[in-house]
Amino acid sequence: MKINTIFAVAIVALACKVSAECYGQQFGYQCCRYDDTKVVESKHGIAFGIEKGKKCVIQNVKSKKGGKGKGKGIGKGKGKGKGKGKKKEIESESSSEDSDIESINDAVQPTIDWTGYMDKIEIINSCPPEIKVREEGVTYPEAVKVYYNSTTTQTKRPMNVILPVGYDESKKYPVMYYLHGIMWDEDTMLDEKFGTISIYTNLLNQGLTKEMIIVLPNEYAPAPGTEVEPSFDQSYFDGYDNFINDLVNDIMPYMEKNYSVATGRENTAICGFSMGGRNSLYIGYSRPDLFGYMGSFSPAPGIVEADDQNGHHPGLVQPEELVADPQFIVSMLSCGDSDSVVGTFPKQYHEILEKNKQEHVWFETPGDHDWPAHTAGYYNFLKTVFGVLNDQ
């Protein structure tokens, strides 16, 4: 057997092995466990069944001779025909094997139709008190402080990583980047009043959110030579505006290299409070190719040109540029109904998105610029991420 034919057969064998694994979890669904589960729905090459009242993905790879690989994947919609360059080399003598490879790619790289997903969201305008409390007898994850080399700031920087209980490197986990407020750091959100770990774990144990990795970075990321003392002026805000580069170019690659991360926008969320809410909104709408879920809780002014008690904000984008393409699976904004810090700026962002015909969820919660308003946003956002609403 010629070497190129051997190579093609090996690829087919490997792809068949991978296809037998539970791909449903990567796209926001559980996989069906029983061989006799009936197909109740089929979308974009994915067969769905129902087990114990919940939708699941039926694993069934079929070979379609002569089919062309159209697997758009879950990132930017690229990557047509996985391994395309290699297949060109063996095409003349291994066309049947190529067809099998492409058919398998079609089956294991479906694109989920998320149309109508945000319509399933039901908002509760405050976080239930019992969800914030650590329950006796329940194991909660711990935050681990790690350090990464930032090419953006040219320094070694800290961040906290919260791994799921029972973290297993053989599994792939979606990731949520959770951003703090101004003059805070990577440790602030670990304060019990914010419920970062307790709210997540209690919802997970109730089946109301997905297992995930939560990353708490330090959001102040000044370019080399521009660090200044904390203050409410643009020279200090510049370090927060620059965080997008640290996140995309340094933090996300670090996470993918060092942890078992499920990649693609369907598996990546960003959210935050106050300045973190502003940055989540700005980064999310700047890079919707990377983030499928965006939560902005009581976001600070400054994404678009504005004036407040701290002076003039020149803005990062024009209002008409606050547009996501592709659209988010979930875009959520919230704010306290008596916020004395950011005032009506969150509602103004909501109105800009409405004018730009951007689908999103907006709600107000009782409270000021405080942890009750913050936890309400966090609680509701966790209940939507990574396709969890498709399981209910």
CSV table of C-alpha atoms in Angstrom, one decimal:
chain,number,residue,atom,x,y,z
A,1,MET,CA,0.0,0.0,0.0
A,2,LYS,CA,1.4,3.4,-0.9
A,3,ILE,CA,2.4,5.7,1.9
A,4,ASN,CA,-0.2,8.4,1.0
A,5,THR,CA,-3.0,5.8,1.1
A,6,ILE,CA,-1.8,4.6,4.5
A,7,PHE,CA,-1.8,8.1,5.7
A,8,ALA,CA,-5.4,8.7,4.4
A,9,VAL,CA,-6.7,5.5,6.1
A,10,ALA,CA,-5.0,6.5,9.3
A,11,ILE,CA,-6.8,9.8,9.2
A,12,VAL,CA,-10.1,8.1,8.7
A,13,ALA,CA,-9.5,5.8,11.6
A,14,LEU,CA,-8.6,8.6,13.9
A,15,ALA,CA,-11.6,10.7,12.8
A,16,CYS,CA,-13.9,7.7,13.4
A,17,LYS,CA,-12.5,7.3,16.9
A,18,VAL,CA,-13.0,11.0,17.6
A,19,SER,CA,-16.6,11.0,16.3
A,20,ALA,CA,-17.5,8.3,18.8
A,21,GLU,CA,-16.8,10.7,21.6
A,22,CYS,CA,-19.5,12.9,23.1
A,23,TYR,CA,-19.4,15.9,20.7
A,24,GLY,CA,-22.8,17.1,22.0
A,25,GLN,CA,-21.1,18.7,25.0
A,26,GLN,CA,-18.9,20.9,22.9
A,27,PHE,CA,-22.0,22.4,21.3
A,28,GLY,CA,-24.1,23.0,24.4
A,29,TYR,CA,-25.9,19.6,24.6
A,30,GLN,CA,-25.6,16.3,26.4
A,31,CYS,CA,-25.1,13.2,24.3
A,32,CYS,CA,-27.7,10.5,24.2
A,33,ARG,CA,-26.8,7.5,26.2
A,34,TYR,CA,-29.1,4.8,24.8
A,35,ASP,CA,-28.9,3.1,21.4
A,36,ASP,CA,-32.6,3.1,20.8
A,37,THR,CA,-33.2,6.8,21.3
A,38,LYS,CA,-35.4,8.1,18.5
A,39,VAL,CA,-34.6,11.1,16.4
A,40,VAL,CA,-37.1,13.9,17.2
A,41,GLU,CA,-35.4,16.8,15.3
A,42,SER,CA,-32.6,17.3,12.9
A,43,LYS,CA,-30.8,20.6,12.3
A,44,HIS,CA,-27.6,21.2,10.2
A,45,GLY,CA,-26.6,17.6,10.3
A,46,ILE,CA,-27.2,17.1,14.0
A,47,ALA,CA,-29.8,14.5,15.1
A,48,PHE,CA,-31.5,15.3,18.4
A,49,GLY,CA,-33.4,12.9,20.7
A,50,ILE,CA,-35.1,13.2,24.1
A,51,GLU,CA,-33.9,11.3,27.2
A,52,LYS,CA,-35.4,11.9,30.7
A,53,GLY,CA,-37.2,15.0,29.3
A,54,LYS,CA,-34.0,16.7,28.0
A,55,LYS,CA,-32.8,17.2,24.5
A,56,CYS,CA,-29.6,15.2,23.6
A,57,VAL,CA,-27.4,14.7,20.5
A,58,ILE,CA,-27.5,11.3,18.9
A,59,GLN,CA,-24.0,10.2,17.8
A,60,ASN,CA,-24.4,8.8,14.3
A,61,VAL,CA,-21.7,9.4,11.7
A,62,LYS,CA,-22.6,8.4,8.1
A,63,SER,CA,-20.3,8.2,5.1
A,64,LYS,CA,-21.5,10.2,2.1
A,65,LYS,CA,-19.4,9.1,-0.9
A,66,GLY,CA,-18.3,12.0,-3.0
A,67,GLY,CA,-19.5,14.6,-0.5
A,68,LYS,CA,-17.7,17.9,-0.1
A,69,GLY,CA,-16.6,19.0,3.3
A,70,LYS,CA,-18.7,22.0,4.3
A,71,GLY,CA,-17.9,21.8,8.0
A,72,LYS,CA,-17.8,25.5,8.9
A,73,GLY,CA,-16.9,24.7,12.5
A,74,ILE,CA,-17.7,27.0,15.5
A,75,GLY,CA,-15.2,29.8,15.2
A,76,LYS,CA,-15.2,32.3,12.4
A,77,GLY,CA,-17.0,30.0,10.0
A,78,LYS,CA,-13.8,29.1,8.2
A,79,GLY,CA,-11.9,25.8,7.9
A,80,LYS,CA,-13.9,24.3,5.1
A,81,GLY,CA,-12.7,20.7,4.7
A,82,LYS,CA,-10.4,19.9,7.6
A,83,GLY,CA,-6.9,19.0,6.5
A,84,LYS,CA,-7.5,20.4,3.1
A,85,GLY,CA,-3.9,21.0,2.1
A,86,LYS,CA,-2.9,17.4,2.9
A,87,LYS,CA,-5.9,16.0,1.0
A,88,LYS,CA,-4.7,17.8,-2.1
A,89,GLU,CA,-1.5,15.8,-2.0
A,90,ILE,CA,-3.3,12.4,-1.9
A,91,GLU,CA,-6.4,13.3,-4.0
A,92,SER,CA,-5.4,11.5,-7.2
A,93,GLU,CA,-4.9,8.1,-5.6
A,94,SER,CA,-7.2,8.3,-2.5
A,95,SER,CA,-10.4,9.9,-3.6
A,96,SER,CA,-12.7,7.5,-1.8
A,97,GLU,CA,-10.8,7.9,1.5
A,98,ASP,CA,-11.0,11.7,1.0
A,99,SER,CA,-14.8,11.5,0.7
A,100,ASP,CA,-15.0,9.5,4.0
A,101,ILE,CA,-12.8,12.1,5.7
A,102,GLU,CA,-14.8,15.0,4.5
A,103,SER,CA,-18.1,13.3,5.5
A,104,ILE,CA,-16.8,12.6,9.0
A,105,ASN,CA,-15.8,16.3,9.2
A,106,ASP,CA,-19.3,17.3,8.2
A,107,ALA,CA,-20.7,15.1,11.0
A,108,VAL,CA,-18.4,16.2,13.8
A,109,GLN,CA,-18.2,19.9,13.0
A,110,PRO,CA,-21.8,21.0,12.8
A,111,THR,CA,-22.9,24.6,13.1
A,112,ILE,CA,-25.8,25.0,15.6
A,113,ASP,CA,-28.6,27.3,14.7
A,114,TRP,CA,-28.9,29.6,17.7
A,115,THR,CA,-31.9,31.5,16.3
A,116,GLY,CA,-34.4,32.2,19.1
A,117,TYR,CA,-32.1,31.2,21.9
A,118,MET,CA,-32.3,34.6,23.6
A,119,ASP,CA,-36.1,34.3,23.6
A,120,LYS,CA,-35.8,31.5,26.1
A,121,ILE,CA,-34.2,33.7,28.7
A,122,GLU,CA,-36.4,34.5,31.8
A,123,ILE,CA,-35.0,37.2,33.9
A,124,ILE,CA,-35.2,37.3,37.7
A,125,ASN,CA,-34.4,40.9,38.7
A,126,SER,CA,-32.5,39.9,41.9
A,127,CYS,CA,-30.2,37.0,42.9
A,128,PRO,CA,-32.0,34.7,45.4
A,129,PRO,CA,-30.2,34.9,48.7
A,130,GLU,CA,-29.9,31.2,49.1
A,131,ILE,CA,-28.0,30.9,45.9
A,132,LYS,CA,-25.2,33.2,47.2
A,133,VAL,CA,-24.6,31.0,50.3
A,134,ARG,CA,-22.2,28.0,50.5
A,135,GLU,CA,-24.2,25.0,51.5
A,136,GLU,CA,-22.9,22.5,54.0
A,137,GLY,CA,-21.7,19.2,52.5
A,138,VAL,CA,-21.1,20.7,49.1
A,139,THR,CA,-17.7,20.8,47.6
A,140,TYR,CA,-16.9,24.2,46.0
A,141,PRO,CA,-13.9,24.9,43.7
A,142,GLU,CA,-11.0,27.0,44.7
A,143,ALA,CA,-9.3,29.8,42.8
A,144,VAL,CA,-5.7,29.2,41.9
A,145,LYS,CA,-3.3,32.2,41.3
A,146,VAL,CA,-1.2,31.8,38.2
A,147,TYR,CA,1.2,34.1,36.4
A,148,TYR,CA,1.6,34.5,32.7
A,149,ASN,CA,4.1,36.5,30.5
A,150,SER,CA,2.3,39.4,28.9
A,151,THR,CA,3.6,40.6,25.6
A,152,THR,CA,1.1,43.5,25.9
A,153,THR,CA,2.6,45.0,29.1
A,154,GLN,CA,6.0,43.2,28.9
A,155,THR,CA,5.5,42.0,32.5
A,156,LYS,CA,4.6,38.9,34.3
A,157,ARG,CA,1.0,39.3,35.4
A,158,PRO,CA,-1.3,37.4,37.9
A,159,MET,CA,-4.8,36.1,37.4
A,160,ASN,CA,-7.0,33.6,39.2
A,161,VAL,CA,-8.3,30.5,37.5
A,162,ILE,CA,-11.3,28.6,39.0
A,163,LEU,CA,-11.4,25.0,37.7
A,164,PRO,CA,-14.5,22.8,38.0
A,165,VAL,CA,-14.6,20.3,40.9
A,166,GLY,CA,-13.1,17.1,39.5
A,167,TYR,CA,-11.4,18.9,36.7
A,168,ASP,CA,-10.4,16.2,34.1
A,169,GLU,CA,-7.9,16.9,31.4
A,170,SER,CA,-9.5,14.4,29.1
A,171,LYS,CA,-12.6,16.7,28.9
A,172,LYS,CA,-12.9,20.1,27.2
A,173,TYR,CA,-14.4,22.9,29.2
A,174,PRO,CA,-15.9,26.2,28.1
A,175,VAL,CA,-14.3,29.3,29.5
A,176,MET,CA,-15.8,32.5,31.0
A,177,TYR,CA,-13.7,35.6,31.5
A,178,TYR,CA,-15.0,37.6,34.5
A,179,LEU,CA,-13.9,41.3,34.7
A,180,HIS,CA,-13.7,43.4,37.8
A,181,GLY,CA,-14.4,47.1,38.4
A,182,ILE,CA,-12.0,50.0,38.3
A,183,MET,CA,-9.1,50.1,40.9
A,184,TRP,CA,-9.9,46.5,41.8
A,185,ASP,CA,-7.7,43.5,40.9
A,186,GLU,CA,-7.8,39.8,40.1
A,187,ASP,CA,-8.7,38.9,43.8
A,188,THR,CA,-11.6,41.3,44.3
A,189,MET,CA,-14.3,39.2,42.8
A,190,LEU,CA,-13.4,36.3,45.2
A,191,ASP,CA,-14.9,38.3,48.1
A,192,GLU,CA,-17.9,36.2,49.3
A,193,LYS,CA,-20.3,39.1,48.8
A,194,PHE,CA,-19.9,38.8,45.1
A,195,GLY,CA,-20.7,35.1,45.1
A,196,THR,CA,-18.4,34.3,42.2
A,197,ILE,CA,-17.9,30.7,43.3
A,198,SER,CA,-21.0,30.1,45.4
A,199,ILE,CA,-23.5,31.3,42.8
A,200,TYR,CA,-21.9,29.4,40.0
A,201,THR,CA,-21.6,26.1,42.0
A,202,ASN,CA,-25.1,26.2,43.4
A,203,LEU,CA,-26.6,26.9,39.9
A,204,LEU,CA,-24.4,24.1,38.5
A,205,ASN,CA,-25.7,21.6,41.1
A,206,GLN,CA,-29.3,22.5,40.2
A,207,GLY,CA,-28.6,22.0,36.5
A,208,LEU,CA,-29.1,25.7,35.8
A,209,THR,CA,-25.6,26.4,34.4
A,210,LYS,CA,-22.8,24.6,32.7
A,211,GLU,CA,-19.6,23.2,34.0
A,212,MET,CA,-16.9,25.8,33.0
A,213,ILE,CA,-13.5,27.3,33.8
A,214,ILE,CA,-13.8,30.9,35.2
A,215,VAL,CA,-10.9,33.3,34.7
A,216,LEU,CA,-10.4,36.4,36.9
A,217,PRO,CA,-7.7,38.5,35.3
A,218,ASN,CA,-6.2,41.8,36.4
A,219,GLU,CA,-7.9,44.3,34.0
A,220,TYR,CA,-5.4,47.1,34.3
A,221,ALA,CA,-3.0,46.4,31.5
A,222,PRO,CA,-1.0,49.6,30.5
A,223,ALA,CA,1.3,49.6,27.6
A,224,PRO,CA,5.0,49.6,28.5
A,225,GLY,CA,6.0,52.9,30.0
A,226,THR,CA,2.4,54.2,30.5
A,227,GLU,CA,1.5,53.0,33.9
A,228,VAL,CA,0.2,55.7,36.2
A,229,GLU,CA,-1.2,55.9,39.7
A,230,PRO,CA,-4.9,55.0,40.0
A,231,SER,CA,-7.1,58.0,39.3
A,232,PHE,CA,-10.3,58.9,37.5
A,233,ASP,CA,-8.8,60.3,34.4
A,234,GLN,CA,-8.1,59.1,30.9
A,235,SER,CA,-4.4,58.4,31.5
A,236,TYR,CA,-5.4,55.7,34.0
A,237,PHE,CA,-8.4,54.6,31.9
A,238,ASP,CA,-6.0,53.9,29.0
A,239,GLY,CA,-4.6,50.9,30.9
A,240,TYR,CA,-8.1,49.4,31.0
A,241,ASP,CA,-8.8,50.2,27.3
A,242,ASN,CA,-5.6,48.3,26.5
A,243,PHE,CA,-6.8,45.2,28.2
A,244,ILE,CA,-8.4,43.9,25.0
A,245,ASN,CA,-4.9,43.2,23.7
A,246,ASP,CA,-3.7,41.4,26.8
A,247,LEU,CA,-6.8,39.2,26.8
A,248,VAL,CA,-6.7,38.3,23.2
A,249,ASN,CA,-3.0,38.0,22.6
A,250,ASP,CA,-1.8,36.7,26.0
A,251,ILE,CA,-4.4,35.4,28.4
A,252,MET,CA,-6.5,33.4,25.9
A,253,PRO,CA,-3.5,31.7,24.3
A,254,TYR,CA,-2.1,30.9,27.8
A,255,MET,CA,-5.4,29.3,28.8
A,256,GLU,CA,-5.5,27.2,25.7
A,257,LYS,CA,-1.9,26.1,26.2
A,258,ASN,CA,-2.2,25.2,29.9
A,259,TYR,CA,-5.8,24.0,30.4
A,260,SER,CA,-8.2,21.7,28.7
A,261,VAL,CA,-10.2,24.4,27.0
A,262,ALA,CA,-13.1,24.0,24.5
A,263,THR,CA,-12.4,26.6,21.8
A,264,GLY,CA,-14.7,28.6,19.6
A,265,ARG,CA,-17.2,31.4,20.4
A,266,GLU,CA,-19.9,28.9,21.4
A,267,ASN,CA,-17.5,27.9,24.3
A,268,THR,CA,-16.3,31.4,25.3
A,269,ALA,CA,-18.0,34.0,27.4
A,270,ILE,CA,-17.0,37.4,28.8
A,271,CYS,CA,-18.8,39.4,31.5
A,272,GLY,CA,-18.0,42.0,34.2
A,273,PHE,CA,-19.2,44.7,36.5
A,274,SER,CA,-18.8,48.5,36.3
A,275,MET,CA,-15.5,49.1,34.4
A,276,GLY,CA,-15.5,45.3,33.8
A,277,GLY,CA,-19.0,45.7,32.4
A,278,ARG,CA,-17.8,48.4,30.1
A,279,ASN,CA,-14.8,46.3,28.9
A,280,SER,CA,-17.0,43.2,28.5
A,281,LEU,CA,-19.3,45.2,26.2
A,282,TYR,CA,-16.5,46.9,24.3
A,283,ILE,CA,-14.4,43.7,23.9
A,284,GLY,CA,-17.4,41.6,23.1
A,285,TYR,CA,-18.7,43.9,20.3
A,286,SER,CA,-15.1,44.3,19.0
A,287,ARG,CA,-14.4,40.6,18.8
A,288,PRO,CA,-17.7,38.7,18.4
A,289,ASP,CA,-15.8,36.2,16.4
A,290,LEU,CA,-14.2,35.1,19.7
A,291,PHE,CA,-17.0,35.5,22.2
A,292,GLY,CA,-20.5,34.0,21.8
A,293,TYR,CA,-21.8,35.2,25.2
A,294,MET,CA,-21.5,38.8,26.6
A,295,GLY,CA,-22.7,40.0,30.0
A,296,SER,CA,-22.4,43.7,31.0
A,297,PHE,CA,-23.5,44.6,34.5
A,298,SER,CA,-23.7,48.3,35.4
A,299,PRO,CA,-21.2,49.2,32.7
A,300,ALA,CA,-19.2,52.4,33.1
A,301,PRO,CA,-19.2,55.3,30.5
A,302,GLY,CA,-16.5,55.6,27.9
A,303,ILE,CA,-17.2,53.1,25.1
A,304,VAL,CA,-18.8,56.0,23.2
A,305,GLU,CA,-18.0,59.7,23.7
A,306,ALA,CA,-19.6,60.9,26.9
A,307,ASP,CA,-19.2,63.4,29.8
A,308,ASP,CA,-19.7,62.6,33.5
A,309,GLN,CA,-18.6,63.8,36.9
A,310,ASN,CA,-15.0,62.6,36.1
A,311,GLY,CA,-14.7,64.6,33.0
A,312,HIS,CA,-14.8,63.9,29.3
A,313,HIS,CA,-14.6,60.4,27.8
A,314,PRO,CA,-13.4,60.6,24.1
A,315,GLY,CA,-14.9,57.2,23.4
A,316,LEU,CA,-13.5,54.0,21.9
A,317,VAL,CA,-16.0,53.6,19.0
A,318,GLN,CA,-18.8,55.6,17.3
A,319,PRO,CA,-22.3,54.6,18.4
A,320,GLU,CA,-23.1,53.1,15.0
A,321,GLU,CA,-20.1,50.8,15.3
A,322,LEU,CA,-21.5,49.0,18.3
A,323,VAL,CA,-22.6,46.1,16.1
A,324,ALA,CA,-21.7,42.4,16.4
A,325,ASP,CA,-21.2,40.3,13.3
A,326,PRO,CA,-21.8,37.5,13.9
A,327,GLN,CA,-24.5,38.2,16.4
A,328,PHE,CA,-24.1,37.0,19.9
A,329,ILE,CA,-25.8,33.9,21.2
A,330,VAL,CA,-26.4,35.9,24.3
A,331,SER,CA,-25.9,39.6,24.8
A,332,MET,CA,-27.1,40.8,28.3
A,333,LEU,CA,-27.0,44.3,29.9
A,334,SER,CA,-28.3,45.2,33.4
A,335,CYS,CA,-28.1,47.9,36.0
A,336,GLY,CA,-29.4,48.9,39.3
A,337,ASP,CA,-32.5,51.1,39.0
A,338,SER,CA,-31.0,53.8,41.3
A,339,ASP,CA,-27.3,53.6,40.3
A,340,SER,CA,-25.6,56.7,41.7
A,341,VAL,CA,-22.2,56.0,40.0
A,342,VAL,CA,-22.8,55.2,36.3
A,343,GLY,CA,-26.2,56.7,36.2
A,344,THR,CA,-28.1,56.2,33.0
A,345,PHE,CA,-25.1,55.2,30.9
A,346,PRO,CA,-26.0,51.5,30.9
A,347,LYS,CA,-29.5,52.4,29.6
A,348,GLN,CA,-27.9,54.5,26.9
A,349,TYR,CA,-25.8,51.5,25.8
A,350,HIS,CA,-29.1,49.5,25.6
A,351,GLU,CA,-30.7,52.3,23.5
A,352,ILE,CA,-27.7,52.3,21.1
A,353,LEU,CA,-28.0,48.6,20.6
A,354,GLU,CA,-31.7,48.9,20.0
A,355,LYS,CA,-31.1,51.6,17.4
A,356,ASN,CA,-28.4,49.4,15.8
A,357,LYS,CA,-30.9,46.5,15.7
A,358,GLN,CA,-28.7,44.3,17.9
A,359,GLU,CA,-30.6,41.6,19.7
A,360,HIS,CA,-29.9,41.7,23.4
A,361,VAL,CA,-31.5,41.4,26.8
A,362,TRP,CA,-31.8,44.5,29.0
A,363,PHE,CA,-33.1,44.6,32.6
A,364,GLU,CA,-33.0,46.8,35.7
A,365,THR,CA,-32.7,45.4,39.2
A,366,PRO,CA,-33.4,47.0,42.5
A,367,GLY,CA,-30.3,48.6,43.8
A,368,ASP,CA,-27.4,51.1,43.4
A,369,HIS,CA,-23.9,50.5,42.1
A,370,ASP,CA,-23.5,47.7,44.5
A,371,TRP,CA,-23.2,43.9,44.9
A,372,PRO,CA,-26.9,43.2,44.9
A,373,ALA,CA,-27.2,44.8,41.4
A,374,HIS,CA,-23.9,43.0,40.4
A,375,THR,CA,-25.0,39.6,41.6
A,376,ALA,CA,-28.4,39.9,39.8
A,377,GLY,CA,-26.6,40.3,36.5
A,378,TYR,CA,-24.1,37.6,37.2
A,379,TYR,CA,-26.8,35.1,38.3
A,380,ASN,CA,-29.0,35.7,35.3
A,381,PHE,CA,-26.0,35.5,32.9
A,382,LEU,CA,-24.8,32.2,34.3
A,383,LYS,CA,-28.2,30.7,33.6
A,384,THR,CA,-27.8,31.3,29.9
A,385,VAL,CA,-24.3,30.5,28.9
A,386,PHE,CA,-22.9,27.6,26.8
A,387,GLY,CA,-26.3,26.4,25.6
A,388,VAL,CA,-27.7,25.5,29.0
A,389,LEU,CA,-31.2,26.7,28.0
A,390,ASN,CA,-31.3,24.0,25.4
A,391,ASP,CA,-31.2,21.4,28.1
A,392,GLN,CA,-34.2,22.7,30.0
